[in-house]
Coordinates of C-alpha atoms and ligand atoms in Angstrom, one line a residue:
Chain A
M257 CA -77.2 -8.3 -113.7
S258 CA -77.6 -12.0 -114.4
D259 CA -75.3 -14.4 -112.6
A260 CA -71.5 -14.0 -113.0
V261 CA -69.2 -16.6 -114.4
L262 CA -66.2 -14.8 -113.1
T263 CA -66.1 -12.6 -110.0
I264 CA -63.0 -10.5 -109.3
T265 CA -62.9 -9.0 -105.8
E266 CA -60.4 -6.4 -104.7
L267 CA -57.5 -7.6 -106.8
N268 CA -54.1 -6.1 -106.0
K269 CA -50.7 -6.5 -107.5
S270 CA -47.6 -4.5 -107.3
F271 CA -44.3 -4.9 -109.0
G272 CA -41.3 -3.6 -107.1
G273 CA -43.3 -1.0 -105.2
L274 CA -45.4 0.1 -108.2
Q275 CA -49.0 -0.7 -107.6
V276 CA -50.0 -2.1 -111.0
I277 CA -53.4 -3.4 -110.0
D278 CA -55.2 -1.4 -107.4
D279 CA -58.3 -2.8 -105.7
V280 CA -60.0 -3.9 -109.0
S281 CA -63.3 -5.6 -108.6
F282 CA -65.8 -6.6 -111.4
D283 CA -68.1 -9.3 -112.5
V284 CA -68.2 -10.9 -115.9
A285 CA -71.8 -12.0 -116.6
R286 CA -72.3 -15.6 -117.8
G287 CA -72.6 -15.9 -121.5
S288 CA -71.6 -12.3 -122.1
R289 CA -69.1 -10.6 -124.4
T290 CA -67.3 -8.3 -122.1
A291 CA -64.4 -5.9 -123.0
L292 CA -61.6 -4.8 -120.7
I293 CA -60.1 -1.6 -122.1
G294 CA -57.8 1.1 -121.0
P295 CA -54.7 3.1 -122.1
N296 CA -51.3 1.5 -122.6
G297 CA -49.9 0.3 -119.3
A298 CA -53.3 0.4 -117.5
G299 CA -52.9 -3.2 -116.3
K300 CA -55.1 -5.2 -118.6
T301 CA -52.6 -7.9 -119.4
T302 CA -51.6 -8.0 -115.8
V303 CA -55.3 -8.8 -114.9
F304 CA -55.1 -11.7 -117.3
N305 CA -51.8 -12.8 -115.8
L306 CA -53.2 -12.8 -112.3
L307 CA -56.4 -14.6 -113.4
T308 CA -54.4 -17.4 -115.1
G309 CA -51.8 -17.7 -112.4
V310 CA -48.8 -16.4 -114.3
Y311 CA -48.1 -14.3 -111.2
P312 CA -49.3 -14.8 -107.7
I313 CA -51.7 -12.1 -106.5
D314 CA -50.9 -9.8 -103.6
D315 CA -54.4 -9.6 -102.4
G316 CA -57.9 -10.3 -103.6
R317 CA -60.1 -13.2 -104.8
T318 CA -61.1 -14.6 -108.1
V319 CA -64.0 -17.0 -108.3
L320 CA -64.7 -18.9 -111.5
D321 CA -68.2 -20.4 -111.8
G322 CA -68.5 -20.7 -108.0
V323 CA -65.0 -22.1 -107.5
D324 CA -62.4 -20.0 -105.8
V325 CA -59.4 -20.2 -108.1
T326 CA -57.4 -17.5 -106.4
N327 CA -54.6 -19.8 -105.3
I328 CA -54.9 -23.0 -107.4
P329 CA -51.8 -23.9 -109.5
A330 CA -51.7 -22.3 -113.0
K331 CA -51.9 -25.6 -114.8
D332 CA -55.2 -26.4 -113.0
R333 CA -56.9 -23.2 -114.0
V334 CA -57.5 -24.2 -117.5
I335 CA -59.1 -27.4 -116.1
A336 CA -61.2 -25.1 -113.9
G337 CA -62.5 -23.4 -117.1
M338 CA -60.4 -20.5 -118.3
S339 CA -58.0 -20.3 -121.2
R340 CA -56.4 -17.4 -122.9
S341 CA -54.6 -15.9 -125.9
F342 CA -51.6 -13.7 -125.6
Q343 CA -51.0 -10.1 -126.7
N344 CA -47.5 -11.0 -128.0
I345 CA -47.9 -14.3 -129.9
R346 CA -46.9 -17.2 -127.7
L347 CA -47.5 -20.1 -130.0
M348 CA -45.0 -23.0 -129.8
P349 CA -42.7 -22.1 -132.7
H350 CA -41.6 -25.6 -133.5
L351 CA -45.0 -27.2 -133.5
S352 CA -47.3 -27.3 -136.5
T353 CA -50.6 -25.4 -136.6
V354 CA -52.6 -28.5 -135.7
E355 CA -50.2 -29.5 -133.0
N356 CA -50.5 -26.0 -131.4
V357 CA -54.3 -26.4 -131.5
M358 CA -54.0 -29.8 -130.0
L359 CA -52.0 -28.3 -127.1
G360 CA -55.1 -26.2 -126.4
Q361 CA -57.0 -29.5 -125.9
H362 CA -54.5 -30.7 -123.4
A363 CA -56.6 -30.0 -120.3
R364 CA -59.4 -32.1 -121.7
A365 CA -57.2 -35.1 -122.4
R366 CA -56.5 -36.4 -118.9
G367 CA -55.4 -39.9 -117.8
L368 CA -52.5 -42.0 -118.9
A369 CA -54.3 -43.6 -121.8
Q370 CA -54.9 -40.1 -123.3
Q371 CA -51.3 -39.1 -122.7
L372 CA -50.0 -42.2 -124.6
F373 CA -52.5 -41.9 -127.4
P374 CA -50.5 -41.5 -130.7
L375 CA -52.0 -38.3 -132.0
G376 CA -49.4 -37.9 -134.6
L377 CA -49.4 -41.4 -136.0
L378 CA -53.1 -41.9 -136.6
R379 CA -54.2 -39.1 -138.9
R380 CA -57.8 -39.7 -138.4
N381 CA -58.3 -39.4 -134.6
R382 CA -60.9 -37.4 -132.9
W383 CA -58.4 -34.9 -131.4
A384 CA -56.8 -34.1 -134.7
E385 CA -60.1 -34.0 -136.6
E386 CA -61.5 -31.6 -134.0
A387 CA -58.4 -29.4 -134.2
R388 CA -58.7 -29.3 -138.0
A389 CA -62.4 -28.5 -137.8
A390 CA -61.7 -25.7 -135.3
L391 CA -59.1 -24.2 -137.7
E392 CA -61.5 -24.5 -140.6
Q393 CA -64.2 -22.7 -138.6
A394 CA -61.6 -19.9 -138.1
G395 CA -60.9 -19.8 -141.8
L396 CA -57.4 -21.2 -141.3
D397 CA -57.7 -24.6 -142.8
T398 CA -55.0 -24.1 -145.4
Y399 CA -52.1 -24.5 -143.0
P400 CA -52.6 -27.5 -140.8
G401 CA -49.2 -29.2 -141.2
Q402 CA -47.1 -26.1 -141.3
V403 CA -44.7 -25.1 -138.6
V404 CA -46.2 -22.0 -137.1
A405 CA -42.9 -20.0 -137.0
D406 CA -43.1 -19.9 -140.8
L407 CA -46.6 -18.4 -140.9
P408 CA -47.5 -14.7 -141.3
Y409 CA -48.4 -12.7 -138.2
G410 CA -52.1 -12.4 -138.9
I411 CA -52.5 -16.1 -139.2
Q412 CA -50.5 -16.8 -136.0
K413 CA -52.6 -14.3 -134.2
R414 CA -55.8 -16.2 -135.1
I415 CA -54.3 -19.6 -134.3
E416 CA -53.8 -18.2 -130.8
V417 CA -57.5 -17.7 -130.5
V418 CA -58.3 -21.2 -131.9
R419 CA -55.8 -22.8 -129.5
A420 CA -57.5 -21.1 -126.5
M421 CA -60.9 -21.9 -127.9
V422 CA -60.4 -25.6 -128.1
A423 CA -59.8 -25.9 -124.4
N424 CA -63.7 -25.4 -124.2
P425 CA -63.3 -22.9 -121.4
K426 CA -66.2 -21.4 -119.4
I427 CA -64.5 -18.0 -120.0
L428 CA -62.1 -17.2 -122.8
L429 CA -59.6 -14.4 -122.1
L430 CA -58.4 -12.8 -125.3
D431 CA -55.6 -10.2 -125.1
E432 CA -55.8 -7.9 -128.1
P433 CA -56.9 -10.6 -130.6
A434 CA -57.5 -8.1 -133.4
A435 CA -54.2 -6.2 -133.1
G436 CA -52.3 -6.4 -136.3
L437 CA -55.1 -7.9 -138.3
N438 CA -56.3 -6.3 -141.5
S439 CA -60.0 -5.4 -141.8
E440 CA -61.0 -8.6 -143.5
E441 CA -59.3 -10.7 -140.9
T442 CA -60.8 -8.6 -138.1
E443 CA -64.2 -9.3 -139.6
E444 CA -63.6 -13.0 -139.7
L445 CA -62.3 -12.9 -136.1
Q446 CA -65.5 -11.1 -135.0
L447 CA -67.6 -13.8 -136.6
L448 CA -65.6 -16.5 -135.0
L449 CA -65.9 -14.9 -131.6
R450 CA -69.7 -14.6 -131.9
Q451 CA -69.9 -18.3 -132.9
I452 CA -67.8 -19.3 -129.8
N453 CA -70.0 -17.1 -127.7
D454 CA -73.2 -18.6 -129.2
R455 CA -72.0 -22.0 -127.9
G456 CA -72.1 -20.6 -124.4
T457 CA -68.5 -19.5 -123.8
T458 CA -68.2 -16.2 -122.0
L459 CA -65.7 -13.8 -123.6
L460 CA -63.5 -11.3 -121.8
V461 CA -61.6 -9.3 -124.5
V462 CA -58.9 -6.8 -124.1
E463 CA -58.9 -4.6 -127.2
H464 CA -57.7 -1.1 -128.3
D465 CA -59.9 -1.1 -131.4
M466 CA -63.0 0.7 -130.1
H467 CA -65.0 -0.1 -133.2
F468 CA -64.3 -3.8 -132.6
V469 CA -65.3 -3.4 -128.9
R470 CA -68.5 -1.6 -129.7
T471 CA -69.7 -4.0 -132.3
L472 CA -68.8 -7.1 -130.3
C473 CA -69.2 -6.4 -126.6
Q474 CA -72.3 -5.7 -124.5
Q475 CA -70.3 -4.7 -121.4
V476 CA -67.1 -2.7 -120.9
V477 CA -64.7 -2.4 -118.0
V478 CA -62.2 0.4 -118.1
L479 CA -58.9 0.4 -116.3
N480 CA -56.5 3.3 -115.8
F481 CA -53.3 3.2 -113.8
G482 CA -54.4 -0.1 -112.3
K483 CA -57.8 1.2 -111.1
K484 CA -61.2 0.4 -112.4
I485 CA -62.6 3.8 -113.6
F486 CA -65.7 2.6 -115.4
E487 CA -68.1 -0.3 -115.9
G488 CA -71.0 -0.1 -118.3
T489 CA -72.2 -0.4 -121.8
P490 CA -70.2 0.5 -124.9
D491 CA -72.5 3.4 -125.6
E492 CA -72.0 4.9 -122.3
V493 CA -68.3 4.5 -122.2
H494 CA -67.2 7.4 -124.5
R495 CA -69.5 9.8 -122.7
D496 CA -68.0 9.1 -119.3
P497 CA -66.0 12.0 -118.1
A498 CA -63.5 9.8 -116.1
V499 CA -62.8 7.7 -119.2
K500 CA -62.4 10.8 -121.4
Q501 CA -60.0 12.2 -118.9
A502 CA -58.0 9.0 -118.8
Y503 CA -57.5 8.9 -122.5
L504 CA -57.0 12.7 -122.8
G505 CA -54.4 12.5 -120.0
T506 CA -52.3 10.0 -121.9
D507 CA -52.4 10.6 -125.7
S508 CA -55.2 13.2 -126.0
T509 CA -57.6 11.0 -128.0
A510 CA -60.9 9.6 -126.9
P511 CA -61.0 5.8 -126.8
E512 CA -62.7 5.6 -130.2
E513 CA -60.2 7.7 -132.0
A514 CA -57.4 6.0 -130.2
G515 CA -58.7 2.7 -131.6
N516 CA -58.9 4.1 -135.1
A517 CA -55.4 5.5 -134.9
A518 CA -53.8 2.3 -133.7
Chain B
M278 CA -21.0 -59.4 -144.0
G279 CA -17.5 -58.0 -143.6
G280 CA -16.2 -57.9 -140.1
E281 CA -15.2 -54.2 -140.4
I282 CA -18.7 -53.2 -141.6
E283 CA -20.4 -55.2 -139.0
G284 CA -18.2 -53.6 -136.3
L285 CA -19.2 -50.2 -137.6
L286 CA -22.9 -51.1 -137.6
V287 CA -22.6 -52.4 -134.0
I288 CA -21.2 -49.0 -133.0
L289 CA -24.0 -47.3 -135.0
C290 CA -26.6 -49.3 -133.1
L291 CA -25.2 -48.5 -129.7
N292 CA -24.7 -44.8 -130.6
T293 CA -28.3 -44.7 -131.9
I294 CA -29.7 -46.1 -128.7
Y295 CA -27.6 -43.8 -126.5
A296 CA -28.7 -40.9 -128.7
Y297 CA -32.4 -41.6 -128.3
G298 CA -31.9 -41.8 -124.5
I299 CA -30.4 -38.3 -124.5
F300 CA -32.8 -37.0 -127.2
L301 CA -35.9 -37.5 -125.0
P302 CA -34.9 -35.0 -122.3
A303 CA -33.4 -32.8 -125.0
A304 CA -36.7 -32.7 -126.8
S305 CA -38.3 -31.3 -123.7
G306 CA -35.5 -28.7 -123.3
Q307 CA -33.1 -30.5 -121.0
L308 CA -29.4 -31.0 -121.8
N309 CA -28.1 -34.3 -120.3
L310 CA -24.3 -34.6 -120.4
G311 CA -24.5 -37.7 -118.2
A312 CA -24.9 -40.4 -120.8
A313 CA -21.7 -42.1 -119.7
G314 CA -23.1 -42.4 -116.2
F315 CA -26.2 -44.2 -117.3
I316 CA -24.2 -46.4 -119.7
T317 CA -22.0 -47.4 -116.8
L318 CA -25.0 -48.1 -114.6
G319 CA -26.7 -50.2 -117.3
A320 CA -23.5 -52.0 -118.4
Y321 CA -22.3 -52.9 -114.9
A322 CA -25.8 -53.8 -113.6
A323 CA -26.3 -56.2 -116.5
A324 CA -22.8 -57.7 -116.2
W325 CA -23.1 -58.3 -112.5
L326 CA -26.6 -59.7 -112.6
N327 CA -25.6 -62.0 -115.4
M328 CA -22.3 -63.3 -114.1
S329 CA -22.4 -66.7 -112.4
P330 CA -21.7 -66.5 -108.6
D331 CA -18.8 -68.9 -108.9
S332 CA -16.6 -66.9 -111.1
E333 CA -14.5 -63.8 -110.3
P334 CA -15.7 -61.1 -109.2
G335 CA -19.0 -63.0 -109.1
G336 CA -22.7 -62.0 -109.6
L337 CA -26.2 -63.3 -109.5
G338 CA -26.1 -65.6 -112.5
L339 CA -29.4 -64.4 -114.0
P340 CA -30.0 -65.1 -117.7
M341 CA -29.8 -62.2 -120.1
V342 CA -33.5 -61.9 -120.5
L343 CA -33.6 -60.9 -116.9
S344 CA -30.3 -59.1 -116.5
I345 CA -30.9 -56.6 -119.3
P346 CA -34.4 -55.5 -118.3
S347 CA -33.3 -55.3 -114.7
A348 CA -30.4 -53.1 -115.7
V349 CA -32.8 -50.9 -117.6
L350 CA -35.0 -50.6 -114.5
F351 CA -32.0 -49.8 -112.4
A352 CA -30.8 -47.0 -114.7
A353 CA -34.4 -45.7 -114.8
A354 CA -34.7 -45.7 -111.0
V355 CA -31.4 -43.8 -110.6
G356 CA -32.5 -41.4 -113.4
F357 CA -35.8 -40.8 -111.6
V358 CA -34.1 -40.1 -108.3
I359 CA -31.5 -37.7 -109.6
S360 CA -33.9 -36.0 -111.9
V361 CA -35.4 -34.3 -108.9
P362 CA -32.4 -32.2 -107.9
I363 CA -31.1 -32.0 -111.5
L364 CA -34.3 -30.6 -113.0
R365 CA -34.0 -27.7 -110.6
T366 CA -31.0 -26.5 -112.6
R367 CA -31.2 -24.9 -116.0
G368 CA -29.1 -24.6 -119.2
V369 CA -25.4 -24.9 -118.7
Y370 CA -25.9 -25.7 -115.0
M371 CA -27.9 -28.7 -115.9
V372 CA -25.1 -29.7 -118.3
L373 CA -22.7 -29.5 -115.5
A374 CA -24.9 -31.2 -112.9
T375 CA -25.5 -34.2 -115.2
F376 CA -21.7 -34.3 -116.0
A377 CA -21.0 -34.3 -112.3
F378 CA -23.5 -37.2 -111.8
A379 CA -21.6 -39.3 -114.4
E380 CA -18.3 -38.6 -112.7
V381 CA -19.7 -39.7 -109.4
V382 CA -20.9 -43.0 -111.0
S383 CA -17.6 -43.6 -112.6
G384 CA -15.7 -42.8 -109.4
L385 CA -17.9 -45.1 -107.4
V386 CA -17.7 -48.0 -109.8
I387 CA -13.9 -47.9 -110.1
N388 CA -13.7 -48.4 -106.3
L389 CA -16.3 -51.1 -106.0
E390 CA -14.5 -54.5 -105.5
F391 CA -17.6 -56.6 -106.2
V392 CA -17.8 -55.3 -109.8
G393 CA -14.1 -55.7 -110.4
A394 CA -13.0 -52.2 -109.4
A395 CA -10.7 -50.5 -111.9
A396 CA -10.1 -53.7 -113.9
G397 CA -13.8 -53.9 -114.9
M398 CA -15.7 -57.2 -115.2
P399 CA -16.8 -59.6 -117.9
A400 CA -20.4 -59.8 -119.1
E401 CA -20.7 -63.4 -119.8
D402 CA -23.7 -63.9 -122.1
H403 CA -23.4 -62.6 -125.7
V404 CA -25.8 -60.5 -127.7
D405 CA -25.0 -60.8 -131.4
F406 CA -25.3 -58.2 -134.0
T407 CA -28.8 -59.3 -135.1
G408 CA -30.1 -59.1 -131.6
L409 CA -28.6 -55.6 -131.2
L410 CA -30.1 -54.5 -134.5
I411 CA -33.6 -55.7 -133.6
I412 CA -33.5 -54.0 -130.2
T413 CA -32.2 -50.8 -131.8
I414 CA -35.1 -50.8 -134.3
C415 CA -37.5 -51.3 -131.4
V416 CA -35.9 -48.3 -129.5
V417 CA -36.2 -46.1 -132.6
A418 CA -39.8 -47.2 -133.1
F419 CA -40.7 -46.7 -129.5
C420 CA -39.3 -43.1 -129.4
Y421 CA -41.0 -42.3 -132.7
Y422 CA -44.3 -43.5 -131.1
L423 CA -43.6 -41.6 -127.9
M424 CA -43.0 -38.4 -129.7
S425 CA -46.3 -38.8 -131.6
T426 CA -48.3 -39.1 -128.4
R427 CA -49.9 -36.3 -126.4
F428 CA -47.1 -36.8 -123.9
G429 CA -44.7 -36.1 -126.8
L430 CA -46.6 -33.0 -127.7
A431 CA -46.3 -31.9 -124.0
M432 CA -42.6 -32.5 -124.1
R433 CA -42.1 -30.4 -127.2
S434 CA -44.4 -27.7 -125.8
V435 CA -42.3 -27.6 -122.6
H436 CA -39.2 -27.2 -124.8
D437 CA -40.7 -24.3 -126.6
D438 CA -42.4 -22.3 -123.8
E439 CA -42.9 -23.9 -120.5
S440 CA -45.0 -21.1 -119.0
V441 CA -47.5 -21.3 -121.9
A442 CA -47.5 -25.1 -121.7
T443 CA -48.4 -24.7 -118.0
L444 CA -51.3 -22.4 -118.8
F445 CA -52.7 -25.1 -121.1
G446 CA -52.6 -27.6 -118.3
V447 CA -49.3 -29.4 -119.0
N448 CA -47.6 -30.6 -115.8
V449 CA -44.2 -29.3 -116.7
R450 CA -42.3 -30.9 -113.9
A451 CA -43.9 -34.4 -114.4
T452 CA -43.2 -34.1 -118.1
R453 CA -39.6 -33.3 -117.5
V454 CA -39.1 -36.0 -114.9
A455 CA -40.7 -38.6 -117.2
A456 CA -38.6 -37.6 -120.2
F457 CA -35.4 -37.7 -118.2
T458 CA -36.3 -41.0 -116.6
I459 CA -37.3 -42.8 -119.8
G460 CA -34.2 -41.4 -121.4
A461 CA -32.0 -42.8 -118.6
A462 CA -33.7 -46.2 -119.1
I463 CA -32.8 -46.1 -122.8
V464 CA -29.2 -45.1 -122.2
G465 CA -29.0 -47.8 -119.6
L466 CA -30.3 -50.3 -122.1
G467 CA -27.5 -49.2 -124.5
G468 CA -25.0 -49.8 -121.7
A469 CA -26.4 -53.3 -121.0
L470 CA -26.2 -54.2 -124.6
Y471 CA -22.7 -52.8 -124.9
G472 CA -21.7 -55.1 -122.1
H473 CA -23.4 -58.2 -123.5
H474 CA -22.1 -57.6 -127.0
F475 CA -18.4 -57.0 -126.1
N476 CA -18.6 -59.3 -123.1
Y477 CA -16.6 -56.9 -121.0
V478 CA -17.3 -53.7 -119.2
E479 CA -14.8 -51.2 -118.0
A480 CA -15.8 -47.8 -116.5
Q481 CA -12.8 -46.0 -118.1
G482 CA -14.3 -46.6 -121.5
F483 CA -17.5 -44.7 -120.6
N484 CA -16.0 -41.3 -120.1
V485 CA -17.0 -37.7 -120.6
L486 CA -15.9 -37.7 -124.3
L487 CA -18.6 -40.3 -124.9
S488 CA -21.2 -38.1 -123.2
I489 CA -20.1 -35.1 -125.2
F490 CA -20.3 -37.0 -128.5
I491 CA -23.7 -38.4 -127.7
L492 CA -25.1 -35.0 -126.8
L493 CA -23.5 -33.7 -130.1
Y494 CA -25.3 -36.4 -132.2
V495 CA -28.5 -35.3 -130.6
L496 CA -28.1 -31.5 -131.0
L497 CA -26.6 -31.7 -134.4
G498 CA -29.1 -34.3 -135.6
G499 CA -31.9 -32.0 -134.4
T500 CA -34.2 -32.2 -131.4
Q501 CA -37.4 -31.2 -133.1
T502 CA -38.3 -34.5 -134.6
A503 CA -37.8 -38.2 -133.7
W504 CA -35.5 -38.5 -136.8
G505 CA -32.8 -36.2 -135.5
P506 CA -30.9 -38.7 -133.2
L507 CA -30.9 -41.4 -135.9
V508 CA -29.5 -39.0 -138.5
G509 CA -27.0 -37.5 -136.0
A510 CA -25.8 -40.9 -134.7
A511 CA -25.4 -42.2 -138.3
F512 CA -23.6 -39.1 -139.5
F513 CA -21.1 -39.1 -136.7
T514 CA -20.5 -42.8 -136.7
F515 CA -19.7 -42.8 -140.4
I516 CA -17.9 -39.5 -140.8
P517 CA -14.5 -40.6 -139.3
E518 CA -14.7 -43.7 -141.3
T519 CA -15.6 -41.8 -144.4
I520 CA -12.6 -39.5 -144.0
R521 CA -10.3 -42.4 -143.6
W522 CA -11.8 -44.0 -146.7
L523 CA -11.5 -40.7 -148.6
G524 CA -7.9 -40.4 -147.5
R525 CA -7.1 -43.9 -148.9
W526 CA -9.0 -43.2 -152.1
V527 CA -7.2 -39.9 -152.7
G528 CA -3.9 -41.5 -151.8
G529 CA -0.5 -39.9 -151.8
E530 CA 0.8 -37.3 -149.3
F531 CA -2.5 -35.5 -149.1
G532 CA -4.5 -38.7 -148.5
K533 CA -2.1 -39.6 -145.7
E534 CA -2.4 -36.2 -144.1
L535 CA -6.2 -36.3 -144.4
I536 CA -6.2 -39.5 -142.4
E537 CA -3.7 -38.1 -139.9
Y538 CA -5.7 -34.9 -139.4
R539 CA -9.1 -36.6 -139.6
L540 CA -10.0 -35.4 -136.1
V541 CA -9.4 -31.9 -137.2
A542 CA -11.6 -32.4 -140.2
F543 CA -14.2 -33.9 -138.0
G544 CA -14.1 -30.8 -135.7
I545 CA -14.4 -28.5 -138.7
I546 CA -17.4 -30.4 -139.9
I547 CA -19.1 -30.1 -136.5
V548 CA -18.5 -26.4 -136.4
M549 CA -19.8 -26.0 -140.0
M550 CA -22.9 -27.9 -139.2
M551 CA -23.5 -25.8 -136.1
V552 CA -23.2 -22.7 -138.3
L553 CA -25.3 -24.0 -141.2
R554 CA -27.9 -25.9 -139.3
P555 CA -28.1 -24.3 -135.9
E556 CA -31.4 -26.1 -135.1
G557 CA -30.0 -29.5 -136.2
V558 CA -29.9 -31.3 -139.5
V559 CA -33.5 -32.5 -139.4
T560 CA -36.0 -29.8 -138.5
R561 CA -39.8 -29.7 -138.7
T562 CA -39.6 -27.2 -141.5
L563 CA -37.3 -29.5 -143.5
L564 CA -39.6 -32.5 -143.1
E565 CA -42.6 -30.4 -144.0
R566 CA -40.8 -29.2 -147.2
V567 CA -39.7 -32.7 -148.2
F568 CA -43.2 -34.1 -147.7
T569 CA -45.0 -31.3 -149.5
L570 CA -42.6 -31.7 -152.4
R571 CA -43.3 -35.4 -152.5
R572 CA -47.1 -34.8 -152.4
R573 CA -46.8 -32.2 -155.2
A574 CA -44.5 -34.4 -157.2
A575 CA -46.8 -37.4 -157.0
P576 CA -49.8 -36.1 -159.0
A577 CA -47.5 -34.5 -161.5
A578 CA -45.8 -37.8 -162.1
A579 CA -49.1 -39.5 -162.5
E580 CA -50.1 -37.2 -165.4
Ligands
ATP737 N1 -43.6 -8.6 -114.8 C1 -43.7 -7.3 -114.5 N2 -42.7 -6.7 -113.8 C2 -42.8 -5.4 -113.6 N3 -43.7 -4.6 -114.1 C3 -44.7 -5.1 -114.8 C4 -44.7 -6.5 -115.1 N4 -45.8 -6.7 -115.9 C5 -46.3 -5.5 -116.1 N5 -45.7 -4.5 -115.5 C6 -46.1 -3.1 -115.4 O1 -47.5 -3.1 -115.1 C7 -48.1 -2.1 -115.8 C8 -49.3 -2.6 -116.5 O2 -48.8 -3.4 -117.6 P1 -49.8 -4.3 -118.5 O3 -49.0 -5.0 -119.4 O4 -50.8 -5.0 -117.7 O5 -50.6 -3.1 -119.3 P2 -51.6 -3.2 -120.4 O6 -52.9 -2.5 -119.9 O7 -51.8 -4.6 -120.9 O8 -51.0 -2.3 -121.5 P3 -50.9 -2.5 -123.1 O9 -52.2 -1.9 -123.7 O10 -49.7 -1.7 -123.5 O11 -50.8 -3.9 -123.4 C9 -47.1 -1.4 -116.7 O12 -46.6 -0.3 -116.1 C10 -46.0 -2.5 -116.8 O13 -44.7 -1.9 -116.9
MG738 MG1 -51.4 -5.6 -122.6

């Protein structure tokens, strides 16, 4: 494998005695599009929460582009180079679409002068223009000034991705970005993610839709009950007996049918 | 200008300044019921700094151009120091903590001989209505600017979802402390101007009822946009007067009763507003609608 942008080593986390992440180790190759899949409750979102510092980890190490980020404060991790979207939409409901995207730029706008720059007064400033351009690239340019709480689910879901994207991270963590999107929106999302990846951003994507995973990702990591049970290519994944067992054990569907059913 | 109207506008200016000082922390999700405390600090500091050393109870004899800014800095410094313990509290506990702070300030001031103790003290130099109006406009413009900056965006993000704000690199604690401190400075400015306009300061006048009303202006005006406090302060400054005027206009028994019961009517209006506009009168969505309507109306009118 080529060099890794993210290295996760023996990650452990338990919640009230329940071991939710159990000795998980994997690498995410620089510039790759990697999927993190697994049945419901496998611990995928928890991995993202541990990486981004939402919870402290019990044990293990995470190294981002050569920098140990295991114990740095959550607010500094986006500066270190990772940003994320959320499975349940976590946009700022009272901010407009453009303002939500400009929040994504926050880590890049350091220093007092940047903090006191009147983003909202000068319509033509580089931050706002960049945010609008990013929205346009995602096919969302019709709603810049609207308060996001008033927008439909599918739109909000994609604004999440744009907000995380404009942080210009080394690795973009996307938690079920295609969930709840119709097929046309999914297509657009797939295109956007490829464009982001073409600019050199590594993608780590949690997704239930196996068709989406197979067409987008080159590498797949499978979790089950907090343990890594598989790491390989999308073609290998549905032939793997342990993976089959994991999905059969829960809802008796192989991962690809599980995706189609969702 | 009629004295009555000017008197009302003076109150409006002061209420507006207080409201913006409470709005800044509120916009970042912090409820400050300690306005009276910061007003007291600003008013007394300005009065004492300004008063000539020869008169009773005596002061430093600084000119107003120095006494007012110094009073503002003093309120800001106190705000900064108390923000550290207070920002550890949340929700109703923060309301109570800020309320307790104001009570402490009032209790101290009433017992300090060198600022006149319970009798209060004069603030010698006079700020006239024009001066007050100009400063009020500056405060509104400053807050409007502040809310439009990236710092303002951080404040509003902290209000909406502090853990997500953190994940995008916002220093939640620093944002809160800054909002609270700048707010304290603005409320202190209002207090200093109160002192120099009425030329007398008395701690009993700055009581919890005042703090409650100021917080009400802010919450009912709306904390989502920088227009909220202005609308809230204007609304609540004029409503009691409007009811009085309405009573006189209607006349007769009913008119008299309306005037007598105007506090009841005022209370009912407050409750109704909370029910009808739970997020405040001015919301983002409202502004967005108004502006889109105007944009749509403009080309139509041109045809
Ligand atoms: N904060 C928490 N406190 C207690 N338990 C938690 C917490 N967060 C997650 N868990 C538990 O950890 C396990 C893994 O949850 P997680 O959300 O990571 O799963 P997931 O793989 O993302 O599932 P899904 O596909 O449903 O999103 C679940 O059993 C969940 O109940
Ligand atoms: Mg999940």
